[in-house]
Coordinates of C-alpha atoms in Angstrom, one line a residue:
Chain E
E1 CA -25.0 -18.7 -9.1
A2 CA -23.0 -18.6 -6.0
Q3 CA -20.1 -16.0 -6.4
V4 CA -17.9 -13.5 -5.0
T5 CA -17.7 -10.2 -7.4
Q6 CA -15.3 -7.7 -7.2
N7 CA -15.2 -4.4 -8.9
P8 CA -13.7 -2.9 -10.6
R9 CA -11.5 -5.6 -12.3
Y10 CA -9.0 -3.2 -13.6
L11 CA -8.0 0.3 -12.4
I12 CA -5.2 2.5 -13.2
T13 CA -5.1 5.5 -11.0
V14 CA -2.6 8.2 -9.6
T15 CA -0.8 8.6 -6.1
G16 CA -3.1 9.9 -3.5
K17 CA -6.2 9.7 -5.1
K18 CA -8.6 7.7 -2.9
L19 CA -10.2 4.6 -4.3
T20 CA -12.7 1.7 -3.3
V21 CA -12.7 -1.6 -4.5
T22 CA -16.1 -3.5 -3.8
C23 CA -16.6 -6.9 -2.9
S24 CA -20.0 -8.8 -2.8
Q25 CA -21.1 -12.1 -2.2
N26 CA -24.5 -13.9 -2.6
M27 CA -23.7 -17.1 -0.3
N28 CA -24.8 -15.6 3.1
H29 CA -21.4 -15.9 4.5
E30 CA -20.3 -14.7 7.7
Y31 CA -16.5 -14.2 6.9
M32 CA -15.1 -12.1 4.4
S33 CA -11.3 -11.2 3.6
W34 CA -9.2 -9.4 1.5
Y35 CA -5.9 -10.4 0.0
R36 CA -3.0 -9.1 -2.3
Q37 CA -1.2 -11.0 -4.6
D38 CA 2.4 -10.0 -5.6
P39 CA 5.1 -12.1 -7.6
G40 CA 7.3 -14.3 -5.5
L41 CA 5.3 -13.5 -2.4
G42 CA 2.1 -15.2 -3.0
L43 CA -1.3 -14.4 -1.4
R44 CA -1.0 -12.1 1.7
Q45 CA -3.9 -11.2 3.9
I46 CA -5.1 -7.5 4.3
Y47 CA -8.1 -7.5 6.5
Y48 CA -10.9 -10.1 7.3
S49 CA -14.2 -9.9 8.9
M50 CA -15.8 -12.5 11.0
N51 CA -19.3 -10.8 10.6
V52 CA -21.0 -7.3 10.3
E53 CA -19.1 -4.8 12.3
V54 CA -16.4 -6.9 13.0
T55 CA -13.1 -6.6 11.3
D56 CA -9.6 -7.4 12.2
K57 CA -6.0 -6.9 10.5
G58 CA -4.3 -9.7 8.6
D59 CA -0.6 -9.6 7.8
V60 CA -0.4 -6.6 5.4
P61 CA -3.1 -4.0 6.8
E62 CA -0.9 -0.8 6.3
G63 CA -2.4 1.9 4.0
Y64 CA -5.8 -0.2 3.7
K65 CA -9.1 0.4 5.5
V66 CA -12.1 -1.9 5.5
S67 CA -16.0 -1.9 6.5
R68 CA -18.5 -4.2 7.0
K69 CA -21.9 -2.5 7.2
E70 CA -23.8 -5.4 5.6
K71 CA -23.2 -9.0 5.7
R72 CA -23.0 -9.5 1.8
N73 CA -20.6 -6.4 1.2
F74 CA -16.8 -5.8 2.3
P75 CA -15.4 -3.0 0.4
L76 CA -11.6 -2.2 0.2
I77 CA -10.4 1.4 0.8
L78 CA -7.2 3.2 -0.1
E79 CA -7.3 6.6 1.5
S80 CA -4.2 7.5 -0.3
P81 CA -2.7 5.1 -2.8
S82 CA 0.9 4.9 -3.2
P83 CA 2.8 2.8 -5.9
N84 CA 3.6 0.0 -3.6
Q85 CA 0.1 -0.8 -3.5
T86 CA 0.2 -1.8 -7.1
S87 CA -1.1 -5.5 -6.9
L88 CA -3.6 -8.1 -7.7
Y89 CA -6.5 -8.0 -5.2
F90 CA -8.7 -10.9 -4.0
C91 CA -11.7 -10.9 -2.0
A92 CA -12.8 -14.1 -0.5
S93 CA -15.6 -15.4 1.7
S94 CA -16.8 -18.4 3.5
I95 CA -19.0 -20.1 6.2
I96 CA -16.5 -19.8 9.3
G97 CA -14.6 -23.0 9.5
E98 CA -14.8 -24.0 6.1
P99 CA -12.7 -23.3 2.8
Q100 CA -13.0 -19.6 1.2
H101 CA -14.3 -18.9 -2.0
F102 CA -12.5 -16.3 -3.8
G103 CA -13.2 -13.5 -6.5
D104 CA -11.8 -13.4 -10.0
G105 CA -9.4 -10.4 -8.5
T106 CA -8.9 -6.6 -9.1
R107 CA -5.8 -5.4 -10.8
L108 CA -4.7 -2.2 -9.4
S109 CA -1.9 0.1 -10.9
I110 CA -1.1 3.3 -9.0
L111 CA 1.3 5.6 -10.9
Chain G
G1 CA 7.8 -16.1 11.8
E2 CA 5.4 -18.9 10.5
S3 CA 5.7 -19.7 6.8
V4 CA 4.0 -22.2 4.6
G5 CA 6.9 -22.6 1.4
L6 CA 6.8 -24.8 -1.5
H7 CA 9.7 -26.7 -2.8
L8 CA 9.6 -26.2 -6.4
P9 CA 8.3 -23.3 -8.7
T10 CA 7.6 -25.1 -11.6
L11 CA 6.7 -28.8 -12.3
S12 CA 6.4 -30.3 -16.1
V13 CA 4.6 -33.3 -16.8
Q14 CA 3.1 -35.3 -19.5
E15 CA -0.5 -35.8 -20.1
G16 CA -1.5 -39.0 -18.2
D17 CA 1.5 -38.8 -15.8
N18 CA 0.9 -38.6 -12.0
S19 CA 1.7 -35.3 -10.5
I20 CA 3.0 -34.6 -7.0
I21 CA 3.2 -30.9 -5.6
N22 CA 5.0 -30.5 -2.2
C23 CA 4.6 -28.2 0.5
A24 CA 6.5 -27.3 3.8
Y25 CA 5.1 -25.7 6.7
S26 CA 6.8 -24.3 9.9
N27 CA 4.1 -24.0 12.5
S28 CA 3.8 -27.2 14.3
A29 CA 0.3 -25.9 15.9
S30 CA -1.2 -25.6 12.3
D31 CA -4.2 -27.8 12.5
Y32 CA -5.8 -26.9 8.9
F33 CA -4.5 -27.1 5.5
I34 CA -5.8 -26.3 2.1
W35 CA -4.7 -26.6 -1.7
Y36 CA -6.1 -24.1 -3.9
K37 CA -5.7 -24.0 -8.0
Q38 CA -5.4 -20.9 -9.7
E39 CA -5.8 -20.5 -13.4
S40 CA -4.5 -17.5 -15.5
G41 CA -6.9 -14.5 -14.8
K42 CA -8.8 -16.1 -12.1
G43 CA -9.0 -16.3 -8.3
P44 CA -7.9 -19.6 -6.3
Q45 CA -10.2 -22.2 -6.5
F46 CA -10.5 -24.7 -3.6
I47 CA -9.3 -28.4 -4.5
I48 CA -9.2 -30.2 -1.3
D49 CA -8.5 -29.8 2.5
I50 CA -7.2 -31.8 5.3
R51 CA -7.2 -31.4 9.1
S52 CA -4.2 -32.2 11.3
N53 CA -6.0 -35.3 12.7
M54 CA -5.8 -37.1 9.4
D55 CA -2.8 -38.1 7.2
K56 CA -4.5 -38.6 4.0
R57 CA -7.6 -37.5 2.3
Q58 CA -8.8 -38.4 -1.3
G59 CA -11.0 -36.5 -3.8
Q60 CA -11.6 -36.9 -7.1
R61 CA -8.2 -37.8 -9.0
V62 CA -6.5 -35.8 -6.1
T63 CA -5.1 -37.1 -2.9
V64 CA -3.5 -34.9 -0.2
L65 CA -0.9 -36.1 2.1
L66 CA 0.0 -34.8 5.5
N67 CA 3.2 -35.6 7.3
K68 CA 3.0 -33.9 10.6
T69 CA 6.6 -35.4 11.9
V70 CA 8.3 -33.5 9.1
K71 CA 5.7 -30.8 8.4
H72 CA 5.4 -31.6 5.1
L73 CA 2.1 -31.7 2.5
S74 CA 1.9 -33.0 -0.8
L75 CA -0.7 -32.6 -3.4
Q76 CA -1.3 -35.9 -5.5
I77 CA -2.9 -35.5 -9.2
A78 CA -3.7 -38.8 -10.8
A79 CA -3.8 -39.0 -14.5
T80 CA -2.9 -35.2 -15.0
Q81 CA -4.8 -33.6 -17.9
P82 CA -3.9 -30.4 -19.7
G83 CA -6.9 -28.9 -17.9
D84 CA -4.8 -29.1 -14.5
S85 CA -2.2 -26.8 -15.8
A86 CA -2.3 -24.0 -13.4
V87 CA -0.7 -22.7 -10.6
Y88 CA -1.1 -24.6 -7.2
F89 CA -1.1 -23.3 -3.6
C90 CA -1.0 -24.9 -0.2
A91 CA -2.4 -22.6 2.5
E92 CA -2.7 -23.1 6.2
G93 CA -5.2 -21.8 8.9
F94 CA -8.8 -20.8 9.0
Q95 CA -9.8 -17.1 9.2
K96 CA -5.9 -16.0 8.9
L97 CA -4.9 -18.1 5.8
V98 CA -1.3 -18.0 5.3
F99 CA -0.4 -18.9 1.7
G100 CA 2.9 -20.5 0.1
T101 CA 4.4 -18.9 -3.1
G102 CA 3.0 -21.5 -5.4
T103 CA 4.0 -24.3 -7.9
R104 CA 3.0 -23.6 -11.5
L105 CA 2.0 -27.1 -13.0
L106 CA 2.6 -27.4 -16.8
V107 CA 0.9 -30.4 -18.4
S108 CA 2.1 -31.3 -22.1
P109 CA 0.0 -33.5 -24.4

C-alpha cells in the first residue's frame, strides 16, 4: 500500500530534550515536506526537499532541522524543543509537480 | 504577505444537499490550487486540483471553480453525504504549499 509513515504518532517530552520525528514514504517520490498544524493558523510549511541532499526552508523553519540522506526518509529534528513547538506535525511526499500525499500526523507536546 | 483564506469557518448542510466551500487567495501569480479534505485524526487527503489556465474542473461528485478576476476558488460537493463531514482546506502552490485555515463541513442526516 502506498503510504507516508510517521513515527511516533504521539509524544510528550520536556523542554530542551532533543527529539526526532521520522518520516518514510514507499512511493519513490522525489519531493518530501514537513508541516505543522495549529488551531486558527492552518498548515504551515517547515522544510521541504526536492531530492536527496537537497533541502529548503519553508515558512516556519526556526527551531527545526531536517536531513535527506535517502530518498524514502525525511526526518524532522528538534535539537532543543520548546513549548511553542507543541503542535500537530505532518509529513508529505509527491512526484514533483503533483499533489502531495500526507501522513497521519504526529502530535507533539513539549512541557 | 501572500495568503490563502476561507470565508466561513463552519458550514452545516443536510444530507443530499449540495455544498459550496469558498476560498480567496491574494497572489495573482498563483497558478496551481488544490483542495484537501481532513478527517479527524488523519492527514489531509487530496480531493481535486486546478491550474490557472482552467476555470472549472470536475471530479466524482466534486467540482472546483476558479475565478482569477476576483481571486476566488470554490469547491462544490454534490449530494453531500455524512461521510463528507470533515475540514476542507484550499491550498496554493507546488513545492511551497500555502494553506487556508479550513472550513468545517457538518452533514446532518
